[in-house]
Tab-separated table of C-alpha atoms in Angstrom:
chain	number	residue	atom	x	y	z
G	231	MET	CA	124.431	47.695	107.559
G	232	SER	CA	125.375	45.382	104.708
G	233	VAL	CA	128.779	43.753	104.409
G	234	GLU	CA	129.628	46.058	101.531
G	235	GLU	CA	128.660	49.164	103.467
G	236	ALA	CA	130.598	47.944	106.471
G	237	SER	CA	133.721	47.507	104.364
G	238	SER	CA	133.534	50.856	102.625
G	239	GLN	CA	131.842	53.649	104.534
G	240	GLN	CA	131.574	57.294	103.686
G	241	ALA	CA	133.761	58.931	106.304
G	242	SER	CA	132.137	60.823	109.176
G	243	SER	CA	132.013	64.590	109.016
G	244	ASP	CA	134.887	65.043	111.481
G	245	VAL	CA	137.107	62.795	109.376
G	246	VAL	CA	136.118	64.629	106.193
G	247	GLU	CA	136.989	67.892	107.931
G	248	ALA	CA	140.358	66.508	108.995
G	249	VAL	CA	141.138	65.485	105.412
G	250	GLU	CA	140.047	68.868	104.094
G	251	ALA	CA	142.173	70.636	106.716
G	252	ILE	CA	145.218	68.646	105.595
G	253	MET	CA	144.582	69.503	101.956
G	254	ARG	CA	144.305	73.193	102.878
G	255	ARG	CA	147.678	72.912	104.654
G	256	LEU	CA	149.187	71.427	101.490
G	257	GLU	CA	147.571	74.175	99.412
G	258	ARG	CA	148.969	76.920	101.640
G	259	ALA	CA	152.395	75.291	101.641
G	260	TRP	CA	152.407	75.022	97.837
G	261	ASN	CA	151.242	78.599	97.401
G	262	SER	CA	153.968	79.768	99.810
G	263	ALA	CA	156.564	77.637	97.970
G	264	ASP	CA	157.395	76.072	101.348
G	265	GLY	CA	158.656	72.515	100.867
G	266	ALA	CA	159.069	71.836	104.587
G	267	ALA	CA	155.476	72.862	105.291
G	268	TYR	CA	154.320	70.733	102.367
G	269	GLY	CA	155.959	67.701	103.939
G	270	GLU	CA	154.564	68.212	107.452
G	271	PRO	CA	151.253	66.355	107.028
G	272	PHE	CA	153.056	63.256	105.714
G	273	SER	CA	154.127	60.261	107.797
G	274	PRO	CA	157.913	59.929	108.160
G	275	GLY	CA	157.775	56.813	105.957
G	276	ALA	CA	155.130	58.021	103.507
G	277	ASP	CA	155.115	56.904	99.879
G	278	PHE	CA	154.601	59.483	97.127
G	279	VAL	CA	154.085	58.718	93.426
G	280	THR	CA	154.609	61.747	91.222
G	281	ILE	CA	152.948	62.679	87.924
G	282	ARG	CA	156.003	61.161	86.208
G	283	GLY	CA	155.428	57.803	87.889
G	284	ASP	CA	158.392	58.114	90.231
G	285	LEU	CA	157.947	56.493	93.639
G	286	HIS	CA	159.564	58.475	96.445
G	287	THR	CA	159.642	57.193	99.997
G	288	GLY	CA	159.759	59.290	103.142
G	289	ARG	CA	158.721	62.758	104.252
G	290	ASP	CA	162.224	64.063	103.584
G	291	ALA	CA	161.909	63.077	99.929
G	292	VAL	CA	158.518	64.808	99.732
G	293	VAL	CA	160.031	67.983	101.192
G	294	ALA	CA	163.072	67.972	98.915
G	295	GLY	CA	161.146	67.126	95.770
G	296	HIS	CA	158.606	69.871	96.334
G	297	GLN	CA	161.168	72.480	97.321
G	298	GLU	CA	162.901	71.804	94.031
G	299	ILE	CA	159.811	72.181	91.839
G	300	PHE	CA	158.668	75.252	93.801
G	301	GLY	CA	161.909	76.934	92.742
G	302	THR	CA	161.960	75.759	89.128
G	303	ILE	CA	159.174	74.420	86.903
G	304	TYR	CA	156.350	75.469	89.249
G	305	ALA	CA	157.816	78.756	90.485
G	306	GLY	CA	155.054	81.244	91.266
G	307	SER	CA	152.302	78.699	90.673
G	308	THR	CA	148.982	78.551	92.507
G	309	MET	CA	147.404	75.269	93.630
G	310	ARG	CA	143.823	74.525	94.570
G	311	TYR	CA	142.743	71.170	96.005
G	312	GLN	CA	139.184	69.921	96.063
G	313	VAL	CA	138.349	66.788	98.056
G	314	MET	CA	136.012	64.733	95.859
G	315	GLN	CA	135.353	61.746	98.124
G	316	THR	CA	136.493	60.326	101.435
G	317	ARG	CA	136.018	56.707	102.480
G	318	GLN	CA	136.776	55.227	105.877
G	319	LEU	CA	138.437	51.854	105.252
G	320	ASP	CA	139.007	51.056	108.901
G	321	ASP	CA	139.150	52.893	112.222
G	322	ARG	CA	142.642	54.113	111.455
G	323	VAL	CA	142.669	54.288	107.659
G	324	VAL	CA	140.960	56.739	105.336
G	325	LEU	CA	141.045	56.846	101.533
G	326	ALA	CA	140.516	60.173	99.774
G	327	HIS	CA	140.348	61.282	96.152
G	328	VAL	CA	141.258	64.873	95.451
G	329	ARG	CA	141.172	67.064	92.352
G	330	ALA	CA	144.133	69.418	92.008
G	331	ALA	CA	144.043	72.551	89.843
G	332	LEU	CA	147.330	74.297	89.157
G	333	SER	CA	148.003	77.647	87.542
G	334	THR	CA	151.591	78.286	86.515
G	335	PRO	CA	152.575	81.785	85.367
G	336	GLY	CA	155.618	80.975	83.244
G	337	GLY	CA	158.241	78.478	82.215
G	338	PRO	CA	157.854	75.247	80.226
G	339	LEU	CA	154.653	74.271	82.091
G	340	ALA	CA	152.976	77.706	81.955
G	341	GLY	CA	149.203	77.604	81.980
G	342	GLU	CA	146.428	75.676	83.661
G	343	GLY	CA	146.673	72.026	84.614
G	344	ALA	CA	144.686	69.536	86.619
G	345	SER	CA	145.399	66.226	88.265
G	346	THR	CA	143.706	63.457	90.233
G	347	ILE	CA	145.128	62.407	93.588
G	348	THR	CA	144.582	59.254	95.608
G	349	ALA	CA	145.590	59.805	99.244
G	350	VAL	CA	145.709	57.251	102.053
G	351	LEU	CA	145.630	58.698	105.556
G	352	LEU	CA	146.512	56.961	108.786
G	353	LYS	CA	145.381	57.971	112.271
G	354	ARG	CA	148.232	58.362	114.699
G	355	ASP	CA	148.442	59.991	118.101
G	356	GLY	CA	144.909	61.284	117.625
G	357	GLY	CA	145.617	63.052	114.334
G	358	TRP	CA	145.702	62.058	110.680
G	359	GLU	CA	148.790	61.768	108.508
G	360	ILE	CA	149.174	61.089	104.801
G	361	THR	CA	150.909	57.729	104.504
G	362	ALA	CA	150.587	57.462	100.715
G	363	LEU	CA	149.795	59.903	97.926
G	364	HIS	CA	149.634	59.241	94.196
G	365	ASN	CA	149.110	62.008	91.627
G	366	THR	CA	148.275	61.777	87.912
G	367	LEU	CA	147.839	64.598	85.401
G	368	ILE	CA	144.463	64.703	83.717
G	369	THR	CA	144.926	64.408	79.957
G	370	GLU	CA	142.451	64.278	77.115
A	174	MET	CA	157.743	47.992	118.532
A	175	SER	CA	157.952	51.739	118.031
A	176	VAL	CA	154.946	53.881	117.237
A	177	GLU	CA	156.238	54.357	113.699
A	178	GLU	CA	156.712	50.639	113.154
A	179	ALA	CA	153.273	49.968	114.595
A	180	SER	CA	151.708	52.401	112.158
A	181	SER	CA	153.505	51.149	109.071
A	182	GLN	CA	154.567	47.512	109.083
A	183	GLN	CA	156.003	45.441	106.306
A	184	ALA	CA	153.208	42.988	105.564
A	185	SER	CA	153.575	39.373	106.673
A	186	SER	CA	154.568	36.768	104.106
A	187	ASP	CA	151.032	35.419	103.725
A	188	VAL	CA	149.705	38.901	102.995
A	189	VAL	CA	152.505	39.544	100.497
A	190	GLU	CA	151.608	36.253	98.828
A	191	ALA	CA	147.943	37.231	98.687
A	192	VAL	CA	148.834	40.542	97.017
A	193	GLU	CA	151.132	38.793	94.549
A	194	ALA	CA	148.428	36.228	93.760
A	195	ILE	CA	145.991	39.041	92.986
A	196	MET	CA	148.498	40.762	90.704
A	197	ARG	CA	149.064	37.477	88.875
A	198	ARG	CA	145.293	37.185	88.376
A	199	LEU	CA	145.247	40.688	86.901
A	200	GLU	CA	148.218	39.809	84.696
A	201	ARG	CA	146.531	36.661	83.371
A	202	ALA	CA	143.278	38.556	82.793
A	203	TRP	CA	145.113	41.304	80.881
A	204	ASN	CA	147.057	38.819	78.791
A	205	SER	CA	143.824	36.960	77.984
A	206	ALA	CA	142.086	40.261	77.131
A	207	ASP	CA	139.369	39.267	79.637
A	208	GLY	CA	137.790	42.381	81.146
A	209	ALA	CA	135.464	40.433	83.456
A	210	ALA	CA	138.369	38.466	84.926
A	211	TYR	CA	140.341	41.693	85.313
A	212	GLY	CA	137.540	43.135	87.419
A	213	GLU	CA	137.082	40.111	89.684
A	214	PRO	CA	139.696	40.996	92.330
A	215	PHE	CA	138.160	44.469	92.813
A	216	SER	CA	135.582	45.406	95.451
A	217	PRO	CA	132.156	46.205	94.006
A	218	GLY	CA	132.679	49.857	94.969
A	219	ALA	CA	136.378	50.101	94.110
A	220	ASP	CA	137.948	53.335	92.871
A	221	PHE	CA	140.275	53.248	89.862
A	222	VAL	CA	142.375	56.175	88.611
A	223	THR	CA	143.667	55.624	85.087
A	224	ILE	CA	146.896	56.833	83.461
A	225	ARG	CA	144.832	59.722	82.038
A	226	GLY	CA	143.769	60.842	85.504
A	227	ASP	CA	140.189	59.670	85.130
A	228	LEU	CA	138.542	58.436	88.323
A	229	HIS	CA	136.212	55.487	87.724
A	230	THR	CA	134.124	54.010	90.507
A	231	GLY	CA	132.918	50.440	90.768
A	232	ARG	CA	133.996	47.019	89.562
A	233	ASP	CA	131.646	47.280	86.588
A	234	ALA	CA	133.505	50.384	85.394
A	235	VAL	CA	136.835	48.564	85.788
A	236	VAL	CA	135.514	45.663	83.706
A	237	ALA	CA	134.062	47.859	80.958
A	238	GLY	CA	137.064	50.163	80.751
A	239	HIS	CA	139.502	47.289	80.460
A	240	GLN	CA	137.404	45.324	77.992
A	241	GLU	CA	137.425	48.395	75.781
A	242	ILE	CA	141.194	48.952	75.828
A	243	PHE	CA	141.857	45.209	75.406
A	244	GLY	CA	139.987	45.438	72.090
A	245	THR	CA	141.483	48.698	70.881
A	246	ILE	CA	144.642	50.555	71.921
A	247	TYR	CA	146.090	47.628	73.921
A	248	ALA	CA	144.945	44.782	71.649
A	249	GLY	CA	147.427	41.917	71.763
A	250	SER	CA	149.495	43.536	74.513
A	251	THR	CA	151.354	41.673	77.237
A	252	MET	CA	151.427	42.904	80.852
A	253	ARG	CA	153.840	42.011	83.629
A	254	TYR	CA	153.322	43.201	87.208
A	255	GLN	CA	156.044	43.278	89.839
A	256	VAL	CA	155.087	43.983	93.462
A	257	MET	CA	157.706	46.415	94.776
A	258	GLN	CA	156.503	46.852	98.366
A	259	THR	CA	153.610	45.870	100.588
A	260	ARG	CA	152.720	47.621	103.828
A	261	GLN	CA	150.094	46.547	106.334
A	262	LEU	CA	148.281	49.704	107.434
A	263	ASP	CA	145.822	47.949	109.724
A	264	ASP	CA	144.458	44.430	110.232
A	265	ARG	CA	142.151	44.822	107.271
A	266	VAL	CA	144.041	47.267	105.050
A	267	VAL	CA	147.155	46.735	102.951
A	268	LEU	CA	148.980	49.241	100.750
A	269	ALA	CA	151.003	47.965	97.794
A	270	HIS	CA	153.164	49.583	95.142
A	271	VAL	CA	153.516	47.708	91.889
A	272	ARG	CA	155.581	48.226	88.738
A	273	ALA	CA	153.758	47.428	85.509
A	274	ALA	CA	155.571	46.657	82.251
A	275	LEU	CA	153.494	46.584	79.086
A	276	SER	CA	154.454	45.444	75.598
A	277	THR	CA	152.046	46.461	72.838
A	278	PRO	CA	152.537	44.977	69.361
A	279	GLY	CA	150.825	47.632	67.243
A	280	GLY	CA	148.596	50.669	67.062
A	281	PRO	CA	149.219	54.185	68.340
A	282	LEU	CA	150.800	52.933	71.598
A	283	ALA	CA	152.995	50.250	70.038
A	284	GLY	CA	156.159	49.498	71.966
A	285	GLU	CA	157.258	49.115	75.552
A	286	GLY	CA	155.796	51.112	78.423
A	287	ALA	CA	155.967	51.098	82.202
A	288	SER	CA	153.847	52.488	84.980
A	289	THR	CA	153.709	52.745	88.759
A	290	ILE	CA	150.629	51.536	90.616
A	291	THR	CA	149.420	52.294	94.114
A	292	ALA	CA	146.901	49.669	95.248
A	293	VAL	CA	144.873	49.599	98.460
A	294	LEU	CA	143.532	46.204	99.460
A	295	LEU	CA	140.817	45.444	101.972
A	296	LYS	CA	140.265	42.148	103.774
A	297	ARG	CA	136.763	40.827	103.443
A	298	ASP	CA	135.248	37.422	104.130
A	299	GLY	CA	138.728	36.060	104.706
A	300	GLY	CA	140.136	37.211	101.368
A	301	TRP	CA	141.661	40.397	99.977
A	302	GLU	CA	140.065	42.716	97.456
A	303	ILE	CA	141.425	45.774	95.688
A	304	THR	CA	139.382	48.722	96.933
A	305	ALA	CA	141.458	51.400	95.182
A	306	LEU	CA	144.031	51.374	92.393
A	307	HIS	CA	145.867	54.326	90.866
A	308	ASN	CA	148.168	54.002	87.845
A	309	THR	CA	150.652	56.489	86.361
A	310	LEU	CA	152.867	56.092	83.295
A	311	ILE	CA	156.567	56.426	83.958
A	312	THR	CA	157.955	59.269	81.853
A	313	GLU	CA	161.413	60.746	81.544
């Protein structure tokens, strides 16, 4: 294995499955408008950068921020996440890039939208948690 | 040290300095409109998500993309980076959040702008490289 490969490996299938399982949890939480469930896969001290460039710190902030948008601008919306790539940076750290597709039925943001997510996951107590997530709307 | 602290430590001063030194290199490269120099601190296989949500992979893509904007929409612009926080995720992996402030003298994007960056750095051959960077404009 070359130095470059050693420093940047495609994650093993079990790690990819763990990342995909977490994204499905987030998808279900979004589509149930459940802020608390959305926050569950995050570390207590996780960092979250929103599509507006705001940096929020902590699972509680993730929960509160999502509960608010689930009840207002994204009420009734449907999210789909697709994991594009997953790299193992170290035994305990995984980097993932995810495509998000959102369908919003009404309000100022009605319609279809898409975004690109960078997620950093940390292994803890045998499971994986999101320790950082950054989301940017895809624009032309 | 608690489990939470162990999984998410404030980086040591030498690591913070290394991250700040890399951001200063990026700043100088931007302000010299030097795409090749901008790409130097990135891993050969680095991932870069732009303010438009595009995912580019590889240092060469970082170089080419920046050389293009340095000659067009961001010609003559001045960048300042401020490292807001730096967390050590593992011996070889550091997570940083950076505020970018950009002043552009003319063209369609003339004026002042700001963005929030998530950067993931990987230790290799004794030094640090950016293996992933994600940038989002700050909007009201």
